Short mmCIF file of C-alpha atoms in Angstrom, two decimals:
data_model
loop_
_atom_site.label_atom_id
_atom_site.label_comp_id
_atom_site.label_asym_id
_atom_site.label_seq_id
_atom_site.Cartn_x
_atom_site.Cartn_y
_atom_site.Cartn_z
CA MET A 1206 97.27 122.68 117.53
CA LYS A 1207 100.59 120.89 117.91
CA SER A 1208 102.92 120.88 114.91
CA LEU A 1209 106.10 119.22 113.78
CA THR A 1210 108.69 119.82 111.09
CA TYR A 1211 108.99 116.97 108.64
CA SER A 1212 111.82 116.63 106.14
CA ASN A 1213 112.26 113.98 103.48
CA SER A 1214 113.40 113.54 99.89
CA ILE A 1215 110.63 112.96 97.38
CA PRO A 1216 110.87 112.04 93.70
CA TYR A 1217 110.00 114.20 90.73
CA THR A 1218 107.34 112.51 88.68
CA GLY A 1219 107.59 114.80 85.70
CA ASP A 1220 108.30 118.17 84.13
CA PHE A 1221 105.41 119.73 82.24
CA ASP A 1222 104.51 122.85 80.35
CA VAL A 1223 101.02 122.95 81.83
CA ALA A 1224 99.77 121.21 84.97
CA VAL A 1225 96.01 121.12 85.41
CA CYS A 1226 94.95 120.61 89.01
CA GLY A 1227 91.52 118.99 89.07
CA GLY A 1228 90.04 116.79 86.37
CA GLY A 1229 86.42 117.87 86.46
CA VAL A 1230 84.79 119.26 83.35
CA ALA A 1231 86.84 122.48 83.49
CA GLY A 1232 90.13 120.64 83.97
CA PHE A 1233 89.27 118.12 81.26
CA CYS A 1234 88.74 120.89 78.70
CA ALA A 1235 91.76 122.87 79.92
CA ALA A 1236 94.07 119.88 79.52
CA ILE A 1237 92.86 118.93 76.06
CA ALA A 1238 93.03 122.54 74.87
CA ALA A 1239 96.61 122.96 76.09
CA ALA A 1240 97.73 119.61 74.69
CA ARG A 1241 96.17 120.26 71.27
CA MET A 1242 98.21 123.46 71.06
CA GLY A 1243 101.43 121.59 71.67
CA ALA A 1244 101.93 121.90 75.43
CA LYS A 1245 103.13 118.92 77.44
CA THR A 1246 100.22 118.60 79.84
CA CYS A 1247 99.22 116.65 82.93
CA VAL A 1248 96.05 116.40 85.02
CA ILE A 1249 96.28 115.87 88.77
CA GLU A 1250 92.91 114.58 90.01
CA LYS A 1251 91.88 113.61 93.56
CA ASN A 1252 89.24 111.10 92.41
CA ARG A 1253 89.83 107.93 90.42
CA MET A 1254 88.06 109.19 87.34
CA LEU A 1255 87.68 112.42 85.41
CA GLY A 1256 84.47 114.44 85.41
CA GLY A 1257 84.17 115.75 88.96
CA VAL A 1258 80.58 116.52 89.94
CA MET A 1259 79.34 115.16 86.59
CA THR A 1260 80.70 111.66 87.29
CA SER A 1261 81.88 111.14 90.87
CA GLY A 1262 79.26 113.61 92.12
CA GLY A 1263 76.45 111.96 90.16
CA ASN A 1264 75.03 115.13 88.60
CA ASN A 1265 74.99 114.06 84.96
CA ASP A 1266 73.36 117.17 83.50
CA ILE A 1267 75.50 119.59 81.45
CA GLY A 1268 73.95 123.04 81.25
CA LEU A 1269 73.77 125.25 79.35
CA PHE A 1270 75.20 125.18 75.84
CA CYS A 1271 72.46 127.44 74.47
CA ALA A 1272 70.53 130.54 75.46
CA GLY A 1273 67.11 129.36 74.38
CA ASP A 1274 67.66 128.31 70.78
CA ARG A 1275 70.83 130.40 70.43
CA PRO A 1276 74.16 128.51 70.69
CA VAL A 1277 76.54 130.28 73.10
CA ILE A 1278 79.05 127.60 74.14
CA ARG A 1279 80.77 125.19 71.77
CA GLY A 1280 84.37 123.94 71.59
CA ILE A 1281 85.68 120.91 73.46
CA GLY A 1282 82.71 120.61 75.82
CA TRP A 1283 80.27 120.46 72.91
CA GLU A 1284 82.57 118.08 71.02
CA PHE A 1285 82.48 115.78 74.05
CA ALA A 1286 78.68 115.95 74.25
CA ARG A 1287 78.32 115.24 70.52
CA ARG A 1288 80.73 112.30 70.60
CA LEU A 1289 78.93 110.80 73.57
CA ASN A 1290 75.58 111.34 71.87
CA LYS A 1291 76.81 109.61 68.71
CA MET A 1292 77.85 106.65 70.86
CA GLY A 1293 74.33 106.53 72.28
CA TYR A 1294 75.22 107.72 75.77
CA ALA A 1295 74.06 111.35 75.87
CA ASP A 1296 70.66 112.92 75.34
CA ILE A 1297 70.87 116.31 73.66
CA PRO A 1298 67.54 118.16 73.89
CA VAL A 1299 65.99 120.33 71.23
CA PHE A 1300 67.16 123.75 72.38
CA GLN A 1301 64.28 126.20 72.25
CA ASP A 1302 62.88 129.36 73.76
CA GLY A 1303 60.37 129.38 76.58
CA ILE A 1304 61.57 126.13 78.17
CA SER A 1305 62.84 125.90 81.75
CA HIS A 1306 66.63 125.85 82.03
CA SER A 1307 66.30 122.61 84.00
CA LEU A 1308 65.08 120.90 80.81
CA GLN A 1309 67.78 122.28 78.52
CA GLY A 1310 70.79 120.36 79.79
CA VAL A 1311 72.59 117.50 78.07
CA LYS A 1312 72.08 114.30 80.07
CA VAL A 1313 75.03 111.90 79.97
CA ASN A 1314 75.55 108.29 80.95
CA ILE A 1315 78.04 108.58 83.81
CA PRO A 1316 80.25 105.50 83.24
CA MET A 1317 80.53 106.11 79.50
CA ALA A 1318 81.13 109.83 80.04
CA ALA A 1319 84.08 109.02 82.30
CA CYS A 1320 85.36 106.51 79.74
CA LEU A 1321 85.17 109.02 76.88
CA MET A 1322 86.98 111.64 78.95
CA ASP A 1323 89.81 109.15 79.48
CA THR A 1324 89.88 108.43 75.76
CA MET A 1325 89.95 112.07 74.70
CA CYS A 1326 92.78 112.88 77.11
CA LEU A 1327 94.83 109.90 76.01
CA GLU A 1328 94.26 110.82 72.35
CA GLU A 1329 96.11 114.08 73.10
CA ASN A 1330 98.85 112.42 75.22
CA VAL A 1331 97.69 114.12 78.42
CA ALA A 1332 99.36 112.49 81.44
CA LEU A 1333 96.72 111.49 84.00
CA SER A 1334 97.33 111.08 87.73
CA PHE A 1335 94.29 109.78 89.62
CA GLY A 1336 93.89 109.55 93.39
CA THR A 1337 96.30 112.45 93.75
CA THR A 1338 95.92 115.67 95.73
CA ILE A 1339 97.96 118.87 95.83
CA VAL A 1340 99.33 119.42 99.34
CA ASP A 1341 101.74 122.30 98.69
CA VAL A 1342 102.82 124.66 95.92
CA ARG A 1343 106.18 126.42 95.76
CA ARG A 1344 108.00 128.66 93.32
CA ASP A 1345 111.15 127.03 91.95
CA GLY A 1346 113.01 129.66 89.95
CA GLY A 1347 110.75 130.39 87.00
CA LEU A 1348 108.77 127.18 87.50
CA TRP A 1349 105.99 126.04 89.77
CA LEU A 1350 106.65 123.07 92.05
CA LEU A 1351 103.55 121.06 92.97
CA ILE A 1352 103.87 118.72 95.94
CA CYS A 1353 101.44 115.85 95.45
CA ALA A 1354 100.15 113.09 97.70
CA LYS A 1355 99.14 109.75 96.26
CA LYS A 1356 98.39 106.61 98.23
CA GLY A 1357 101.59 105.65 100.00
CA ALA A 1358 103.84 108.37 98.59
CA LEU A 1359 104.62 112.03 98.14
CA SER A 1360 105.99 113.30 94.84
CA ALA A 1361 106.67 116.55 93.02
CA VAL A 1362 105.74 117.91 89.60
CA ARG A 1363 107.46 120.88 87.98
CA THR A 1364 105.55 123.00 85.52
CA LYS A 1365 105.70 126.33 83.71
CA PHE A 1366 101.96 127.06 83.98
CA VAL A 1367 99.37 125.95 86.52
CA ILE A 1368 95.62 125.89 85.92
CA ASP A 1369 93.61 125.33 89.09
CA CYS A 1370 90.35 123.59 88.22
CA THR A 1371 89.82 121.98 91.62
CA GLY A 1372 86.58 123.87 92.24
CA ASP A 1373 87.87 124.79 95.69
CA GLY A 1374 90.97 126.65 94.51
CA ASP A 1375 93.19 124.28 96.50
CA ALA A 1376 96.36 124.74 94.45
CA ALA A 1377 95.94 128.51 94.19
CA VAL A 1378 95.51 128.85 97.96
CA CYS A 1379 98.61 126.72 98.55
CA ALA A 1380 100.45 129.15 96.27
CA GLY A 1381 99.28 132.12 98.33
CA ALA A 1382 96.26 133.33 96.37
CA GLU A 1383 93.68 135.58 97.99
CA TYR A 1384 90.12 134.33 98.07
CA GLU A 1385 86.58 134.91 99.29
CA LEU A 1386 84.42 132.31 101.00
CA GLY A 1387 80.65 132.39 101.30
CA ASP A 1388 78.42 135.33 102.08
CA PRO A 1389 80.55 138.42 102.79
CA LEU A 1390 78.49 139.29 105.89
CA THR A 1391 77.56 135.93 107.40
CA GLY A 1392 80.06 133.49 105.89
CA THR A 1393 77.13 131.27 104.87
CA LEU A 1394 77.75 128.80 102.03
CA GLN A 1395 75.27 127.19 99.69
CA PRO A 1396 74.25 123.67 100.73
CA GLY A 1397 75.61 120.65 98.93
CA THR A 1398 73.75 117.60 97.65
CA LEU A 1399 74.40 113.87 97.97
CA ARG A 1400 73.22 112.01 94.87
CA PHE A 1401 71.68 108.57 95.21
CA ILE A 1402 69.92 106.14 92.91
CA PRO A 1403 66.70 104.64 94.33
CA SER A 1404 65.18 101.32 93.43
CA THR A 1405 62.69 101.50 90.57
CA PHE A 1406 59.06 102.14 91.46
CA ASP A 1407 55.99 103.45 89.70
CA ALA A 1408 55.67 107.04 90.92
CA GLY A 1409 52.16 107.15 89.47
CA VAL A 1410 50.87 104.95 92.29
CA LEU A 1411 50.28 108.08 94.37
CA THR A 1412 49.30 111.62 93.49
CA LYS A 1413 51.45 114.65 94.11
CA GLU A 1414 48.98 115.81 96.78
CA GLN A 1415 49.18 112.49 98.64
CA MET A 1416 52.97 112.64 98.70
CA GLN A 1417 52.95 116.27 99.83
CA LYS A 1418 50.57 115.41 102.65
CA SER A 1419 52.75 112.51 103.77
CA PHE A 1420 55.87 114.70 103.61
CA ALA A 1421 54.20 117.40 105.73
CA GLN A 1422 53.10 114.80 108.31
CA GLN A 1423 56.63 113.43 108.62
CA LEU A 1424 58.00 116.96 109.04
CA GLU A 1425 55.54 117.60 111.84
CA LYS A 1426 56.52 114.34 113.54
CA GLY A 1427 60.21 115.21 113.23
CA SER A 1428 60.96 112.11 111.17
CA LEU A 1429 62.06 114.25 108.22
CA ARG A 1430 63.79 117.58 107.83
CA LYS A 1431 62.91 120.18 105.22
CA SER A 1432 66.37 119.77 103.69
CA ASP A 1433 65.82 116.04 103.05
CA PHE A 1434 63.71 117.07 100.05
CA TRP A 1435 64.76 120.62 99.41
CA PRO A 1436 61.82 121.76 97.22
CA GLY A 1437 59.74 121.19 100.37
CA ALA A 1438 56.00 120.76 100.76
CA LYS A 1439 55.39 122.89 97.65
CA GLY A 1440 57.45 120.54 95.52
CA ASP A 1441 56.56 117.11 94.20
CA PRO A 1442 58.11 114.41 96.42
CA ARG A 1443 57.55 111.85 93.67
CA GLU A 1444 60.70 113.37 92.14
CA ILE A 1445 62.69 111.29 94.60
CA VAL A 1446 61.89 108.41 92.23
CA THR A 1447 61.31 110.18 88.91
CA HIS A 1448 64.54 112.20 89.17
CA HIS A 1449 66.46 109.07 90.20
CA GLY A 1450 67.83 110.72 93.34
CA ASP A 1451 69.42 113.63 91.48
CA ASN A 1452 69.39 117.04 93.19
CA ILE A 1453 66.95 115.96 95.90
CA ASN A 1454 68.46 116.99 99.23
CA HIS A 1455 70.30 119.92 100.76
CA VAL A 1456 73.29 119.21 102.98
CA GLU A 1457 74.45 122.07 105.18
CA ILE A 1458 78.01 123.26 104.44
CA SER A 1459 79.71 125.63 106.87
CA ALA A 1460 82.66 127.94 106.27
CA ASP A 1461 84.94 125.52 108.15
CA TYR A 1462 83.92 122.67 105.85
CA GLU A 1463 87.48 121.36 105.53
CA GLN A 1464 87.54 120.62 109.26
CA LYS A 1465 84.03 119.14 109.19
CA THR A 1466 84.23 116.76 106.24
CA GLU A 1467 83.28 113.76 108.34
CA THR A 1468 80.30 115.51 109.96
CA ILE A 1469 79.02 116.73 106.58
CA GLU A 1470 79.23 113.29 104.97
CA ILE A 1471 77.68 111.48 107.95
CA GLU A 1472 74.77 113.93 108.09
CA ALA A 1473 74.24 113.56 104.34
CA ARG A 1474 73.91 109.79 104.65
CA ARG A 1475 71.55 110.20 107.60
CA SER A 1476 69.37 112.34 105.35
CA LEU A 1477 69.17 109.48 102.86
CA ALA A 1478 68.28 107.08 105.68
CA ARG A 1479 65.41 109.35 106.73
CA ILE A 1480 64.12 109.45 103.14
CA THR A 1481 64.29 105.65 102.88
CA ASN A 1482 62.48 105.09 106.18
CA TRP A 1483 59.74 107.53 105.14
CA MET A 1484 59.26 106.05 101.67
CA ARG A 1485 58.87 102.54 103.10
CA GLN A 1486 55.86 103.74 105.11
CA ILE A 1487 54.03 104.79 101.94
CA PRO A 1488 51.62 102.19 100.47
CA GLY A 1489 53.18 100.73 97.34
CA PHE A 1490 56.72 101.67 98.36
CA GLU A 1491 57.24 99.18 101.20
CA ALA A 1492 60.27 97.67 99.43
CA PHE A 1493 61.83 101.03 98.59
CA SER A 1494 65.61 101.14 98.91
CA MET A 1495 68.61 103.07 97.71
CA GLU A 1496 70.67 101.01 95.33
CA TYR A 1497 73.63 103.37 95.07
CA LEU A 1498 74.97 106.60 96.47
CA CYS A 1499 77.86 108.73 95.29
CA ASP A 1500 81.05 108.68 97.30
CA GLY A 1501 80.57 112.17 98.70
CA VAL A 1502 78.55 115.35 98.85
CA ALA A 1503 78.75 117.57 95.77
CA TYR A 1504 79.49 121.14 96.83
CA ARG A 1505 77.92 124.15 95.13
CA GLU A 1506 80.15 126.74 96.74
CA THR A 1507 83.52 127.00 98.43
CA ARG A 1508 86.38 129.42 97.74
CA ARG A 1509 86.30 132.02 95.01
CA ILE A 1510 89.87 132.90 94.04
CA LEU A 1511 90.56 136.58 93.39
CA GLY A 1512 91.86 137.27 89.91
CA ASP A 1513 93.05 140.33 88.04
CA VAL A 1514 89.36 141.11 87.39
CA TYR A 1515 86.33 140.36 89.57
CA VAL A 1516 82.99 139.54 87.94
CA THR A 1517 80.03 140.95 89.87
CA VAL A 1518 76.39 139.96 89.69
CA ASP A 1519 75.70 143.24 87.89
CA ASP A 1520 78.33 142.35 85.30
CA TYR A 1521 76.70 138.95 84.97
CA VAL A 1522 73.04 139.92 84.77
CA GLN A 1523 73.71 142.94 82.55
CA ALA A 1524 75.83 140.76 80.22
CA ARG A 1525 78.90 142.97 80.34
CA VAL A 1526 81.29 142.40 77.44
CA TRP A 1527 84.90 142.89 78.50
CA ASP A 1528 87.80 143.78 76.22
CA ASP A 1529 89.27 140.38 77.04
CA SER A 1530 86.06 138.31 77.12
CA VAL A 1531 86.99 134.77 76.07
CA CYS A 1532 83.72 132.86 76.46
CA TYR A 1533 80.06 133.09 77.29
CA ALA A 1534 78.16 131.71 80.28
CA TYR A 1535 74.40 131.27 80.33
CA PHE A 1536 72.58 130.09 83.44
CA PRO A 1537 70.31 131.93 85.87
CA VAL A 1538 71.68 133.22 89.13
CA ASP A 1539 71.01 130.05 91.14
CA LEU A 1540 71.77 130.52 94.83
CA HIS A 1541 70.64 127.54 96.90
CA GLN A 1542 69.95 128.18 100.58
CA HIS A 1543 69.75 125.70 103.45
CA GLU A 1544 66.63 125.59 105.63
CA SER A 1545 68.67 126.98 108.55
CA VAL A 1546 69.45 130.13 106.53
CA ALA A 1547 66.28 131.15 104.70
CA ASP A 1548 62.78 129.99 103.82
CA GLU A 1549 63.52 130.59 100.13
CA ARG A 1550 65.23 127.39 99.00
CA VAL A 1551 66.64 128.84 95.77
CA HIS A 1552 67.15 132.47 94.81
CA ASN A 1553 67.02 132.88 91.02
CA ILE A 1554 67.57 135.78 88.67
CA PHE A 1555 66.66 134.69 85.17
CA LEU A 1556 68.52 135.97 82.11
CA ASP A 1557 67.38 137.31 78.76
CA LYS A 1558 68.63 135.13 75.91
CA ASN A 1559 69.67 138.29 74.07
CA HIS A 1560 71.87 139.38 76.97
CA VAL A 1561 74.38 136.60 77.56
CA PRO A 1562 77.09 137.08 80.24
CA THR A 1563 80.76 136.83 79.29
CA ILE A 1564 83.89 135.84 81.18
CA PRO A 1565 87.11 137.85 80.82
CA LEU A 1566 90.53 136.22 80.67
CA ARG A 1567 91.64 138.37 83.60
CA ALA A 1568 89.05 136.64 85.82
CA LEU A 1569 90.96 133.42 85.07
CA ILE A 1570 94.37 134.85 86.05
CA VAL A 1571 95.19 134.62 89.76
CA ARG A 1572 95.92 138.01 91.26
CA GLY A 1573 99.53 138.41 92.35
CA LEU A 1574 100.81 135.14 90.86
CA ASP A 1575 102.70 134.60 87.61
CA ASN A 1576 101.49 132.05 85.06
CA PHE A 1577 98.83 130.74 87.43
CA LEU A 1578 95.27 130.43 86.13
CA ILE A 1579 91.92 129.26 87.44
CA ALA A 1580 88.87 127.88 85.67
CA GLY A 1581 85.55 126.54 86.84
CA ARG A 1582 83.71 127.18 90.08
CA CYS A 1583 86.60 129.04 91.75
CA VAL A 1584 86.60 131.76 89.04
CA SER A 1585 87.09 135.32 90.31
CA SER A 1586 83.53 136.48 90.97
CA ASP A 1587 81.12 137.52 93.66
CA ARG A 1588 78.77 135.04 95.26
CA LEU A 1589 75.69 135.67 93.15
CA ALA A 1590 77.55 135.77 89.85
CA ASN A 1591 79.36 132.59 90.85
CA SER A 1592 76.06 130.79 91.43
CA GLY A 1593 75.44 131.04 87.68
CA LEU A 1594 79.03 130.64 86.51
CA ARG A 1595 79.60 127.41 88.46
CA VAL A 1596 77.61 125.08 86.20
CA LYS A 1597 79.20 122.70 83.75
CA ALA A 1598 79.02 124.25 80.27
CA PRO A 1599 80.53 127.60 81.38
CA CYS A 1600 83.16 125.66 83.33
CA MET A 1601 84.03 123.76 80.15
CA ALA A 1602 84.32 127.02 78.22
CA MET A 1603 86.51 128.58 80.93
CA GLY A 1604 88.72 125.51 80.98
CA GLN A 1605 89.28 125.61 77.23
CA ALA A 1606 90.06 129.34 77.38
CA ALA A 1607 92.55 128.88 80.23
CA GLY A 1608 94.29 125.90 78.62
CA SER A 1609 94.54 127.69 75.28
CA ALA A 1610 95.88 130.85 76.94
CA ALA A 1611 98.61 128.95 78.79
CA ALA A 1612 99.69 127.06 75.66
CA LEU A 1613 99.71 130.19 73.53
CA ALA A 1614 101.77 132.13 76.08
CA LEU A 1615 104.19 129.22 76.22
CA ARG A 1616 104.47 129.18 72.42
CA HIS A 1617 105.44 132.85 72.36
CA GLY A 1618 107.68 132.69 75.42
CA VAL A 1619 105.66 135.31 77.32
CA GLY A 1620 103.95 135.38 80.69
CA ILE A 1621 100.20 134.96 80.80
CA ARG A 1622 99.69 138.71 81.19
CA GLY A 1623 101.77 139.38 78.08
CA LEU A 1624 99.48 137.35 75.86
CA ASP A 1625 97.91 139.03 72.83
CA ILE A 1626 94.20 138.75 73.59
CA GLN A 1627 93.16 139.00 69.94
CA GLU A 1628 95.42 136.09 69.05
CA LEU A 1629 93.87 134.05 71.86
CA LYS A 1630 90.37 134.89 70.64
CA SER A 1631 91.34 133.82 67.12
CA ALA A 1632 92.79 130.56 68.42
CA LEU A 1633 89.60 129.82 70.37
CA SER A 1634 87.45 130.62 67.36
CA ASP A 1635 89.58 128.37 65.16
CA ALA A 1636 89.06 125.60 67.73
CA GLY A 1637 85.29 125.86 67.33
CA CYS A 1638 84.48 128.08 70.31
CA ILE A 1639 81.95 130.89 70.24
CA VAL A 1640 83.94 133.95 71.29
CA PRO A 1641 82.35 137.25 72.42
#
């Protein structure tokens, strides 16, 4: 590949105590936590709204705040859910034992969720920068220098602490962090999903068996692919309507996904076209259409940044409690697999509600870098553990822990590794978190 050297002067857009890269649910909680503890904080977000997969990605389910009927995650994420519920824009289920994890999430109204996230950040004077990506990270004396790209301009932000909540670990990798990607033997990644909202129809017009038969016929003809409706012929294709297009398809993601963004997105939209064409052939659904689709595929897996500690699936399933555990995470191991990889669409390992995994602070500290943290999907973990850690409520808890840790270290004038872990745990507890 040809290259060139480019030199230009760019403006500083601000000096901050804490810069949060990525404004998904982890970054949202990290920023508010840091700001509430007195740190001058900014959020640098590639999309034009906060919320990440929950809003821009269209997956409006927050799981899981409870292990059965036992609360395990509270703090800012739960505060957000409660505020949204009080406004009439979130459905909080009755948390109970013996119910599928898929029915235990908090369902939010996407536009109002994004609006409340704005409000909560502005209440704490968090500086928001939308439509902005991190393109380079440099060390500038004792500070971090973040080179940002926004439409029409480059700029720079200086900060004492960085928290990478991008999901992909973009900022950490720019800073030189080590990472893992996909299956250690094959490089395979979990498939993504493109959310859509179909037109409203009565799914009761046809039986499950009729829809399954039609799906199987279209597969045999080659008009559909198994990944177009990932539960396959054993699932209930009526969910295309009853689930409002949420978590319906599997979109293949390869290890070189950054170079294949266009191919991935085009193939995802072709999948939706195949679904539409099939549904219109079904009696009673002749006028079926897709009214809306999200602006891109939601990824389940990309880079996992290596931290000072590495959480394994054994640590996760056996609910290891670390000396520096700062939050809980409760969700089954949930490894999705594309049809090209395995017949088993999802590999699950279910957890005992009395054995709840924990996340150590050291898994949120980037190995080899000073005052550089991670939270959310890119947490330091193996692939199977990460498939449970990646969901929204644990990401919220990680974000709050990382933001609080950065602000507390700043308050005491110490590096992140010099932080008194018991003081951090006390601060999290005082802020309403459930601390291991």
